[in-house]
Coordinates of C-alpha atoms in Angstrom, one line a residue:
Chain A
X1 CA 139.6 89.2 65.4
X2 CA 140.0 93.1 63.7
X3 CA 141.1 95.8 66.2
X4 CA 138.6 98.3 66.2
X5 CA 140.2 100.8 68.9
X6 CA 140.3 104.4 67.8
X7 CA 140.2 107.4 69.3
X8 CA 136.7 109.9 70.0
X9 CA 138.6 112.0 66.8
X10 CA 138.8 109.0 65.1
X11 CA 134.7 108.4 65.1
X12 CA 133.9 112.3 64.6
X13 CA 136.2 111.5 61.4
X14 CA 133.4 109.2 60.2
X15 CA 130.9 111.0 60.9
X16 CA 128.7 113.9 58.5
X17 CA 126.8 116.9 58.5
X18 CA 123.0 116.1 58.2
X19 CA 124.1 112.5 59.8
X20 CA 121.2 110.9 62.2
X21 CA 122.8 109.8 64.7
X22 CA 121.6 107.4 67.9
X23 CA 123.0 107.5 71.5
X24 CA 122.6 104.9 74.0
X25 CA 122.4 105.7 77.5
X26 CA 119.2 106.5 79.1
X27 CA 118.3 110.2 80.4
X28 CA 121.9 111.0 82.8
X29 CA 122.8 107.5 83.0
X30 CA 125.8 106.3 81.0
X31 CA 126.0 108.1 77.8
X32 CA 129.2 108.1 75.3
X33 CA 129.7 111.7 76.9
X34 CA 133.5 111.7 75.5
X35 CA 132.4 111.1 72.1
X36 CA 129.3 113.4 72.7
X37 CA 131.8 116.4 73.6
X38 CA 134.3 115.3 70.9
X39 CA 131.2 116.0 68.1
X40 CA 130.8 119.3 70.3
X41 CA 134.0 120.2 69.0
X42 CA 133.5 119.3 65.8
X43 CA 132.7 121.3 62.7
X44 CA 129.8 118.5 62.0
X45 CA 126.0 120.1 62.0
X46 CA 122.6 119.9 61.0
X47 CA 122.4 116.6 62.9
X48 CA 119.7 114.3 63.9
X49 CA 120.0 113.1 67.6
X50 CA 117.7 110.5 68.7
X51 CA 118.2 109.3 72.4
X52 CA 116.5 108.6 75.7
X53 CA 117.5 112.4 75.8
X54 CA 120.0 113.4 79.0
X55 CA 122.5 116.1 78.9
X56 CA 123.8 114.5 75.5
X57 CA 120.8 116.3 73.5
X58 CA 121.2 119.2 75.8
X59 CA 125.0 119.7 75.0
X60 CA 124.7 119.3 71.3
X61 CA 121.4 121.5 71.7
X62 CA 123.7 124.5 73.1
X63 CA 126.2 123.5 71.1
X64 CA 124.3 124.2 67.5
X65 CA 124.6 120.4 66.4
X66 CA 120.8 119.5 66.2
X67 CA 118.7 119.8 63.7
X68 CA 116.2 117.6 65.1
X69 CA 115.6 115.6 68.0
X70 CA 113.8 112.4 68.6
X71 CA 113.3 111.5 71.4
X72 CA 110.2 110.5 74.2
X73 CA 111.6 112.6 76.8
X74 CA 114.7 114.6 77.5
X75 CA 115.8 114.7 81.7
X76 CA 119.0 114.5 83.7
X77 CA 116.6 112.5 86.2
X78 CA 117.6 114.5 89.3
X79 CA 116.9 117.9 87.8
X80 CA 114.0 116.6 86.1
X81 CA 114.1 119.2 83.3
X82 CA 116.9 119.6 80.6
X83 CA 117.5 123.4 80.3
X84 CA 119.4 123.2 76.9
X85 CA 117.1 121.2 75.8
X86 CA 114.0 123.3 77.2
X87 CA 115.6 126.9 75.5
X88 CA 116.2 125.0 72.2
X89 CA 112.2 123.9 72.1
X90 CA 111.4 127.3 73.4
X91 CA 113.3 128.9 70.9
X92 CA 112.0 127.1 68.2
X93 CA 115.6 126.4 67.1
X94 CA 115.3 122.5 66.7
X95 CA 112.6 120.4 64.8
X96 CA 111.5 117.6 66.9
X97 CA 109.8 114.1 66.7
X98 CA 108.3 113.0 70.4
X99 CA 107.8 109.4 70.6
X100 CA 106.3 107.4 73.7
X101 CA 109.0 105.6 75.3
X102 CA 107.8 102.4 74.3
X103 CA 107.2 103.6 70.4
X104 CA 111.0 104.7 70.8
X105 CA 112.2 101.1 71.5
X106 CA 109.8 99.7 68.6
X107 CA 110.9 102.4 66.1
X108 CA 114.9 101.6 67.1
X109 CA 113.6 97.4 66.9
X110 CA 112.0 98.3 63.3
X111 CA 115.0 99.3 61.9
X112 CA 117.3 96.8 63.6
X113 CA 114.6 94.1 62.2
X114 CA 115.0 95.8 58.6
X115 CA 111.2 96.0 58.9
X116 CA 109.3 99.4 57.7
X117 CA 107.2 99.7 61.0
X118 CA 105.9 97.9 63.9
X119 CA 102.8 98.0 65.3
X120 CA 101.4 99.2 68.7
X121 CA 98.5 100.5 70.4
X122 CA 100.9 103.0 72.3
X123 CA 100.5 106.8 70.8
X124 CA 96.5 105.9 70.3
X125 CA 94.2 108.4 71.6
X126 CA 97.1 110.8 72.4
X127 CA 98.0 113.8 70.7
X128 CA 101.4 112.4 69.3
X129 CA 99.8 111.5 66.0
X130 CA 97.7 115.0 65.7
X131 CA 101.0 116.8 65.9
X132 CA 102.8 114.8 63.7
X133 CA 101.7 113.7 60.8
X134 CA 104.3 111.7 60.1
X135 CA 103.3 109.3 62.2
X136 CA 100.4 106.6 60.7
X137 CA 98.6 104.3 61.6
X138 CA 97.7 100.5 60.6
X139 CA 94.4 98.5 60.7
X140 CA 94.7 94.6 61.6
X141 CA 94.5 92.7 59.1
X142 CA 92.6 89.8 61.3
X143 CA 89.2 89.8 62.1
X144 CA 89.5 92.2 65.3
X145 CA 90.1 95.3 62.7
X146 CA 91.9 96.9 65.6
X147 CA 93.4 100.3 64.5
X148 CA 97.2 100.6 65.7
X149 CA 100.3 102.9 65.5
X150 CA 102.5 102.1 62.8
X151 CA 106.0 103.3 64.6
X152 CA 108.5 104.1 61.9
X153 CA 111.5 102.4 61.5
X154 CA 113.8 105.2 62.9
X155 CA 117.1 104.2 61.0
X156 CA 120.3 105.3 62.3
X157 CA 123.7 106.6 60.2
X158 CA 125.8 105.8 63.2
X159 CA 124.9 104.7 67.1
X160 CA 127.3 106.5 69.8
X161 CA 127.4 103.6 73.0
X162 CA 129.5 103.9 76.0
X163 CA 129.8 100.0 78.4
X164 CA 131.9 99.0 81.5
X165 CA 133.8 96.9 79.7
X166 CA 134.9 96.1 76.3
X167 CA 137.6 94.0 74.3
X168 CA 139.4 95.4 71.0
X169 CA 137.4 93.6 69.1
X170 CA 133.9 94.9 70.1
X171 CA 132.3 92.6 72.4
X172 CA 130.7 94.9 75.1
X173 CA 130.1 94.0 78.5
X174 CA 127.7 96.3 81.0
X175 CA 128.1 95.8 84.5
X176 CA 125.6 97.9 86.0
X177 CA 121.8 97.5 86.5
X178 CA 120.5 98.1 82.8
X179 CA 121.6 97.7 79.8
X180 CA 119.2 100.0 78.3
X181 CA 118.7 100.0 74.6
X182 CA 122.0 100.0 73.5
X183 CA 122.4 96.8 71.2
X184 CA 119.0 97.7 69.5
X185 CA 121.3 101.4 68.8
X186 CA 123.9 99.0 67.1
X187 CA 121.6 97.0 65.4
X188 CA 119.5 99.8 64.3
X189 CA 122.8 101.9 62.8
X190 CA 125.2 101.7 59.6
X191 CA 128.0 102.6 61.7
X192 CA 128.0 101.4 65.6
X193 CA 131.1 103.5 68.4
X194 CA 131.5 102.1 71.7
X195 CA 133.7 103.7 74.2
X196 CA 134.3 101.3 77.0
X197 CA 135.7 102.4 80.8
X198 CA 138.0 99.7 80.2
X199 CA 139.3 97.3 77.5
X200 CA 140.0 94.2 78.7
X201 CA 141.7 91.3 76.6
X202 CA 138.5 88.8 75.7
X203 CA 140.0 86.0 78.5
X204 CA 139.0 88.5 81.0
X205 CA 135.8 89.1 80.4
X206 CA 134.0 87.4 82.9
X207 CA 136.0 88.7 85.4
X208 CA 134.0 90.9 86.6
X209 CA 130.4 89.7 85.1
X210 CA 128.9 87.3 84.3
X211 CA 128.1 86.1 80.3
X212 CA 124.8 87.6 80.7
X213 CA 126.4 91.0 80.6
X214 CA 128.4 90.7 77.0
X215 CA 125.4 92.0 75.5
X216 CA 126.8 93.7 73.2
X217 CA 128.9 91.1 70.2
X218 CA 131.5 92.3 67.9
X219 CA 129.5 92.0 64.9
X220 CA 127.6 95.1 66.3
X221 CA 130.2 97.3 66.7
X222 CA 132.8 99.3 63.9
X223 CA 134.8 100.9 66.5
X224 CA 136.2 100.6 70.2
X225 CA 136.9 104.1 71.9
X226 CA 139.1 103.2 75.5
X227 CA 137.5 106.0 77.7
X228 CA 138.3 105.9 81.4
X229 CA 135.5 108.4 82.6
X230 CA 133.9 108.5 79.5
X231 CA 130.3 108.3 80.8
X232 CA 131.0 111.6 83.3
X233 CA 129.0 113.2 84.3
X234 CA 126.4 111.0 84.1
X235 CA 126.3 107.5 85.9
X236 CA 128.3 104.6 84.9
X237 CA 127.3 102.4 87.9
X238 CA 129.3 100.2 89.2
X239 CA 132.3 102.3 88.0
X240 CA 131.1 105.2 89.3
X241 CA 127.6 107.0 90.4
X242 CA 126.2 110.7 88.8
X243 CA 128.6 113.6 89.4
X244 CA 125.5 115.4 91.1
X245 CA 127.6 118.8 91.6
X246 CA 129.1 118.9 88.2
X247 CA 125.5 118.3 86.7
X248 CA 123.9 121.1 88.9
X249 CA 127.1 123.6 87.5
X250 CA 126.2 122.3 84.1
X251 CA 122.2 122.9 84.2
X252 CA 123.4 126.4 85.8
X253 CA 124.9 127.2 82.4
X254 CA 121.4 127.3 80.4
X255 CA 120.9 130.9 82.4
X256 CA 123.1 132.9 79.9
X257 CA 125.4 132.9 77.6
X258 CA 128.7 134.1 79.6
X259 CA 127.9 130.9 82.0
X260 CA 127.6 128.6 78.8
X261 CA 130.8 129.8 77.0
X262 CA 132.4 129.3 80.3
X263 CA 131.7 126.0 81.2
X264 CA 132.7 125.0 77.7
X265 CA 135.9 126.6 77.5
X266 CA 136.6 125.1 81.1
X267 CA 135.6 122.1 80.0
X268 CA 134.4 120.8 76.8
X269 CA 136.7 122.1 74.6
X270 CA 139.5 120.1 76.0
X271 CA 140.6 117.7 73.4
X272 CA 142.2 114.9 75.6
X273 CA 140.3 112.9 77.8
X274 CA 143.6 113.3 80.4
X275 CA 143.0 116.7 80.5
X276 CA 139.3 117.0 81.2
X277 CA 139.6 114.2 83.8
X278 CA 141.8 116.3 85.8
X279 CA 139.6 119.3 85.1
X280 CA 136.2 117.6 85.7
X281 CA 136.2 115.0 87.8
X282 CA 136.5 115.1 91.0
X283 CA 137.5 111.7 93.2
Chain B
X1 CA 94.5 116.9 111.4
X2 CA 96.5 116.6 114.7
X3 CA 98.9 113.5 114.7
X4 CA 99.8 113.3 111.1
X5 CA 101.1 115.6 108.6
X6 CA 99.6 116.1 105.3
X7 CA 102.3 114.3 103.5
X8 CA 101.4 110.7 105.3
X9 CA 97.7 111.9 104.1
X10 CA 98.3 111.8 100.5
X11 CA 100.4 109.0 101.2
X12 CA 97.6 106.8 102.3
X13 CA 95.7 107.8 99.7
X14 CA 97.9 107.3 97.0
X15 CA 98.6 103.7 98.7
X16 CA 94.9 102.9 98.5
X17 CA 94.7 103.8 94.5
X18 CA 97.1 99.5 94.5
X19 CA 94.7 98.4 96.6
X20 CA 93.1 95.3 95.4
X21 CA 94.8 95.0 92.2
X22 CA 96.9 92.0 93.4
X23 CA 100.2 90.6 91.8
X24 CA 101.0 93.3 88.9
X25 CA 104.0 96.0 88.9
X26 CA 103.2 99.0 90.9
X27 CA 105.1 102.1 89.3
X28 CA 105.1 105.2 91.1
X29 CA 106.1 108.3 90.0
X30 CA 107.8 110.9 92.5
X31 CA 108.5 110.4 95.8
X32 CA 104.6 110.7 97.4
X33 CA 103.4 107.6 95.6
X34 CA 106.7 105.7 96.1
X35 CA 106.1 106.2 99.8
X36 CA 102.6 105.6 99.1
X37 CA 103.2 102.2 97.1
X38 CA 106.0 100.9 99.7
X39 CA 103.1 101.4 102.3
X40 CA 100.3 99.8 100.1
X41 CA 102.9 96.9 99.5
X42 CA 103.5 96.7 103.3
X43 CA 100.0 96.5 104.6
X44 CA 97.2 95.8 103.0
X45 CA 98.4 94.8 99.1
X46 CA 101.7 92.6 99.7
X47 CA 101.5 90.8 96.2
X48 CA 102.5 94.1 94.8
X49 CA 105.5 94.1 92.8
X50 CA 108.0 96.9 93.7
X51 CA 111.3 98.1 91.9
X52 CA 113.5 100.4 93.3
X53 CA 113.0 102.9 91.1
X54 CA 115.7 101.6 88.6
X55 CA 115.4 97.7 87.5
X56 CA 115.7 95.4 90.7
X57 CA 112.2 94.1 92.3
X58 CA 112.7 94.2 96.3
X59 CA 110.4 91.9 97.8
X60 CA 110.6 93.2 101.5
X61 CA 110.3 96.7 102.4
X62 CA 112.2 99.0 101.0
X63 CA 113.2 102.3 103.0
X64 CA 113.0 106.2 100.9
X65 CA 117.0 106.3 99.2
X66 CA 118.0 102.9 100.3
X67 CA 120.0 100.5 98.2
X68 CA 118.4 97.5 96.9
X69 CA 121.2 95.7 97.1
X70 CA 121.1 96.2 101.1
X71 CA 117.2 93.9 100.4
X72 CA 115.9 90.9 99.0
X73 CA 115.9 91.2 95.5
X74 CA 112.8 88.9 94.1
X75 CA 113.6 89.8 90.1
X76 CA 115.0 92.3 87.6
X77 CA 113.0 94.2 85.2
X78 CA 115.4 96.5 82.8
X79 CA 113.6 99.3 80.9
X80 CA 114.3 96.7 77.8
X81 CA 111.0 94.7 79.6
X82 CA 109.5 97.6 81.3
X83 CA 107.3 98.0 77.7
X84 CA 106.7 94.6 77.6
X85 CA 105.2 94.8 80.9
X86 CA 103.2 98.0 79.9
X87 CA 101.6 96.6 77.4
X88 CA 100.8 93.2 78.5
X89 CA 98.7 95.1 81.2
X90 CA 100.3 93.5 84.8
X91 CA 100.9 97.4 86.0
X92 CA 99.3 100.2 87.4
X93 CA 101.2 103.3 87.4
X94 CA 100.8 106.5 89.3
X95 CA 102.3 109.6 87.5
X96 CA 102.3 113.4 87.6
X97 CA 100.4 115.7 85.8
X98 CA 101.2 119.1 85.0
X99 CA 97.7 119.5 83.6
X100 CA 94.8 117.4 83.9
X101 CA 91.4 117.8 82.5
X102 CA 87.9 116.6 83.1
X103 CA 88.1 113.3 81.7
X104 CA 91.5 112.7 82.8
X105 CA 93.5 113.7 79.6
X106 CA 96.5 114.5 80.8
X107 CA 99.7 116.4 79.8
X108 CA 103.4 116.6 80.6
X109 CA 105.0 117.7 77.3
X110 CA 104.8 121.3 77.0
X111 CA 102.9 124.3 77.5
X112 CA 102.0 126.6 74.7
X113 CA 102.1 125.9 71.0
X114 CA 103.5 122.3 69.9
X115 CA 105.6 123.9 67.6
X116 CA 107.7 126.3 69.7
X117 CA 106.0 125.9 73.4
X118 CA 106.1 128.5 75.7
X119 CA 107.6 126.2 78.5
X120 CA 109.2 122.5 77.5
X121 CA 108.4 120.3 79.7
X122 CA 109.6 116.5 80.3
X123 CA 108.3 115.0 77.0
X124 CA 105.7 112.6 77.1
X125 CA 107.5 109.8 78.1
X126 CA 105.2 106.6 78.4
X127 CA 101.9 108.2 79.3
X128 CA 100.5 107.6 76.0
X129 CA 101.3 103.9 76.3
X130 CA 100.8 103.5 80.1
X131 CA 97.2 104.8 79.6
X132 CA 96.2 102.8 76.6
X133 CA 97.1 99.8 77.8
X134 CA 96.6 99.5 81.8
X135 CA 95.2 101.4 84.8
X136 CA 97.1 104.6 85.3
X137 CA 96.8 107.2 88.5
X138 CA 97.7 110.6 89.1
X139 CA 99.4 112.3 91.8
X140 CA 99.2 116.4 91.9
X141 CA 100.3 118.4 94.8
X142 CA 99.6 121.7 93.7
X143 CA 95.9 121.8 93.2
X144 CA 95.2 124.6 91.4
X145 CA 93.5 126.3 88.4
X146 CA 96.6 126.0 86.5
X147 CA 96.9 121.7 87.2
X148 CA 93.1 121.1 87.0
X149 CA 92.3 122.7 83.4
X150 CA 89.2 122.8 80.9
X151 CA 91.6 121.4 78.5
X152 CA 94.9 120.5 78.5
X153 CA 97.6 121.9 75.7
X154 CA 99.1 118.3 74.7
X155 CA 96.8 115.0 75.4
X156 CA 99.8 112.9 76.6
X157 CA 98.2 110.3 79.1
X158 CA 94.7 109.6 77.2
X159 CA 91.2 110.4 79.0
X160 CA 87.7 108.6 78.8
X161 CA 86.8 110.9 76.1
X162 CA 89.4 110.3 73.8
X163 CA 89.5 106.6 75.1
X164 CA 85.4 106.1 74.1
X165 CA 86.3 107.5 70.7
X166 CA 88.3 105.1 69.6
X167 CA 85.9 102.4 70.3
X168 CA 85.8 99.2 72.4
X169 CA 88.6 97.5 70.9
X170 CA 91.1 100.2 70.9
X171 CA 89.7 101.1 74.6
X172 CA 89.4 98.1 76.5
X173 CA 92.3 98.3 78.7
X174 CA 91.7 101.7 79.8
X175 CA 90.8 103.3 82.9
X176 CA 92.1 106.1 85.2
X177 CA 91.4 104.7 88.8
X178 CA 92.3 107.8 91.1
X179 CA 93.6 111.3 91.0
X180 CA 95.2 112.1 94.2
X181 CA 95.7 116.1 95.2
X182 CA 96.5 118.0 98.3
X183 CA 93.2 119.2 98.6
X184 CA 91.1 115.4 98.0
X185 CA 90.6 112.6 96.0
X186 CA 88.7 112.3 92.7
X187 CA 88.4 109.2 90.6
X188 CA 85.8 108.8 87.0
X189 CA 83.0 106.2 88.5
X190 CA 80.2 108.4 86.9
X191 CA 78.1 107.7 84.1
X192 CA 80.1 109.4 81.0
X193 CA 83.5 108.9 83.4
X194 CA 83.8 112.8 83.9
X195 CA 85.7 113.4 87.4
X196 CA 84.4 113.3 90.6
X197 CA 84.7 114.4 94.1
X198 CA 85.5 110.8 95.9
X199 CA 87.2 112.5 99.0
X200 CA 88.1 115.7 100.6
X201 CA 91.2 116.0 102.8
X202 CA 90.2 116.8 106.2
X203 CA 89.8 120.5 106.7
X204 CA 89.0 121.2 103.3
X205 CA 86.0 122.7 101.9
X206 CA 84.5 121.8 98.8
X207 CA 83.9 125.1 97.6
X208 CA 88.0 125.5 97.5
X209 CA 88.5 123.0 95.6
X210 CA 85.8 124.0 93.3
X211 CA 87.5 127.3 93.2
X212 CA 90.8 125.7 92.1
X213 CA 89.4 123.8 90.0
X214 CA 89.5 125.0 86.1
X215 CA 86.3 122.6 85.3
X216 CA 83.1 121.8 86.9
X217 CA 83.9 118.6 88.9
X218 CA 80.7 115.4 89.6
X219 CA 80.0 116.6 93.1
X220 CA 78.3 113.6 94.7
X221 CA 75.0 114.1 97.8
X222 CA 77.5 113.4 100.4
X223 CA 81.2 114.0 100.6
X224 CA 83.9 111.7 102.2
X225 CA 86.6 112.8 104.2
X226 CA 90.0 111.1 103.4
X227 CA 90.9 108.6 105.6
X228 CA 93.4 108.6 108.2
X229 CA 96.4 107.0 108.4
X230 CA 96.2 104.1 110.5
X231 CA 98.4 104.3 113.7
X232 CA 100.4 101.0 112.2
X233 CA 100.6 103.3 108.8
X234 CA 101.9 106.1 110.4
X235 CA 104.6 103.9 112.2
X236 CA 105.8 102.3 108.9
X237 CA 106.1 105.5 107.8
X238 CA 108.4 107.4 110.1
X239 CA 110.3 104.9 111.4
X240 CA 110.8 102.2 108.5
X241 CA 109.5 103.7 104.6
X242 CA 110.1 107.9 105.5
X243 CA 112.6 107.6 108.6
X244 CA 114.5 110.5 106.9
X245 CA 111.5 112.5 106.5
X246 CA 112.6 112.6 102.6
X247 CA 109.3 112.0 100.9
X248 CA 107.6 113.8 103.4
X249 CA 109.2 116.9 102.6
X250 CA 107.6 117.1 99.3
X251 CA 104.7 119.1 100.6
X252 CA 104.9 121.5 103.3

């Protein structure tokens, strides 16, 4: 089996300007946050972030990175309202695509399945369609005639994922409550970057799981990023819950720009993970 | 109102929206229906299923900020099933609204122009879905001209009007049982489903809540009064659901 390890520069290295781009996770709950920051860095823009938007979208939102957002909502769950995200709309800075949550999964499922669309009845009636044009919609071809949403196949240049615990070879393995909609990020992607808390030789495994949590296989995956604290400051139960005070200081930053160029020279622009650990995280 | 708070009120009321509907997933949305659902689940509507907010199903009663894992855990339904759920129809879930109109359109996307809104809200997360495909609630705790509009700026959860015009097929799992307020509670069993007056709070006076109210609301001959929490309610609710007072802190 390859060695995929590499390093968050490593991924932004493979990466390109105009790329769209999918990150796992779901609202502040275990996103590739040291692979988010390390496109923060970056020179890339004019990208396409679609996600079950947290403080990823925000970041990259404050950061200049987006283009356009997809996304059915954007929160960091206990501050229900993203405040990057929230100036960017406000400011008209970003186009946008707003999906139902459960058109989201079918559009990230389309594309894993190769297929063009899939149906649903979710988005009928609504104002999602009315607003975007882009979005069509698809008469049964049985005898009920029913009129349905056609979700696009939202296809992905490269999925960002972050798990508990990985191998080098790219087997994934979540350990907390939900895995969210990570594989269907892989599967839906050309290119497919997991960071992992830990990497663990593939014997070991199971220690900690059972085989119900390897949900994510090799064949999904290009690259293995080892990022103790890679999730922070969003949760990465069991490892470790939501930094609540270091989310509130970051929501803080959206009231001006002193506060924003702050917290990222405190903090974001620190190239190694070492460093920002010691910086960030308190234990 | 002398022995309870106006909290346990709404609580009761938003409890009562489950009641009947048997063994299906009850999702509440914000910490007045959870209470509300816990209760419903705990008296009067036990084949309720109830997460715990973030995958596990708890089958006994679980306390405001407790850990599922300190409960029996009956199953586990990840956000990768929550859709199927949704759209098979075994839910009813009670969300917010930051604007709600007549027919029950609702809206918690933004404010202002799609394009560039004056305020971003949350996005419409599944409200489109949820409302197309099962029965769907409302929960509002600031009753005012600004929640209760003549139309709202983004249709997110979808109303009898927009329901009816996309015909029976499209339509037939729809329905908006119960909007719950601080000021009463108003459900759609009139002829063309426009909102109605089912209950005032007690100590509230109808021409208030027509006052806050931003459309003309199906006033019926005689109005209810809300009914009280039980004295058994009231005890699950301060000394096992609410002990910390958490939920109940939501409205003054």
């Amino acid at each position: 089996m390859a060695d995929k390890r590499m390093t968050e520069e490593d991924v932004v290295g493979q990466l390109r300007d105009g790329m769209t781009i999918g990150i796992g996770g779901w609202g502040s709950r275990r996103k590739p946050m040291s692979m988010v920051r390390a496109i923060l860095r970056s020179p890339l823009r004019d990208l396409t972030v679609v996600s079950y938007g947290g403080p990823d979208v925000g970041l990259l939102c404050a950061a200049g990175k987006v283009k356009k957002a997809i996304y059915g909502f954007v929160s960091l769950d206990s501050i229900p309202l993203e405040p990057h995200f929230r100036a960017a709309r406000q400011g008209g800075t970003i186009e946008t695509l707003e999906l139902d949550e459960g058109m989201f999964q079918w559009g990230l499922y389309a594309a894993s399945l190769r297929l063009p669309f899939l149906p649903t009845r979710a988005g009928m009636g609504s104002d999602l369609l009315k607003h975007q044009p882009s979005l069509r919609t698809v008469r049964s071809p049985y005898d009920d005639g029913e009129e349905l949403v056609a979700v696009p196949a939202i296809q992905l240049d490269a999925a960002l994922i972050h798990m508990n615990r990985a191998d080098a070879a790219g087997n994934g393995q979540y350990l907390g409550p939900d895995a969210y909609f990570d594989d269907l990020f892989c599967m839906a992607a050309t290119k497919r970057f997991m960071s992992c808390e830990r990497v663990v030789p593939t014997s070991e495994l199971l220690r900690e799981g059972s085989f119900h949590t390897l949900r994510i296989q090799r064949m999904m995956v290009d690259g293995v990023v080892e990022a103790p604290f890679g999730a922070h400051f969003t949760s990465c139960e069991p490892d470790y819950d939501r930094d609540e005070a270091f989310q509130r200081e970051y929501a803080a930053t959206a009231a001006s720009p002193e506060a924003w160029q702050a917290f990222r020279a405190k903090y974001l622009d620190l190239d190694n993970l070492d460093d920002y650990r010691k910086v960030a995280v308190k234990r | 109102m002398s022995d309870y708070i106006l909290a346990e009120l709404c609580a009761v009321a938003c409890a009562e929206a489950w009641r009947g509907d048997g063994e299906i997933l009850a999702s509440p949305i914000g910490l007045i229906p959870t209470l509300g659902a816990r209760l419903a689940k705990a008296t009067f509507a036990p084949d309720l299923l109830i997460t715990d907010g973030i995958s596990r199903v708890v089958a006994d009663t679980l306390p405001m900020g407790a850990r599922a894992t300190d409960h029996v855990i009956e199953g586990w339904i990840p956000y990768r099933s929550i859709f199927d759920v949704v759209w098979s129809g075994r839910r009813h879930v009670m969300m917010g609204a930051s604007q709600i109109d007549r027919f029950g359109n609702q809206n918690i996307a933004c404010i202002g122009d799609w394009n560039r809104p004056k305020s971003q809200l949350i996005g419409v997360r599944g409200a489109p879905g949820n409302t197309i495909n099962h029965p769907t609630s409302y929960w509002i705790p600031n009753h005012s001209t600004r929640s209760f509009v003549a139309a709202v700026d983004v249709v997110c959860g979808v109303g009898y009007d927009r329901a009816r015009a996309l015909g029976p097929v499209a339509s037939r799992f729809h329905e908006i049982r119960r909007v719950v307020s601080n000021l009463g509670v108003f459900d759609f069993e009139t002829p063309d489903h426009a909102m109605r007056v089912r209950s005032l709070h007690p100590g509230v006076k109808l021409e208030d809540v027509v006052k806050a109210t931003g459309f003309a609301l199906v006033i019926p001959e005689s109005v209810e009064t809300t009914r009280a929490p039980t004295p058994e309610e009231l005890r699950l609710i301060r000394e096992v659901i609410d002990a910390t007072g958490s939920a109940r802190r939501e409205l003054p």
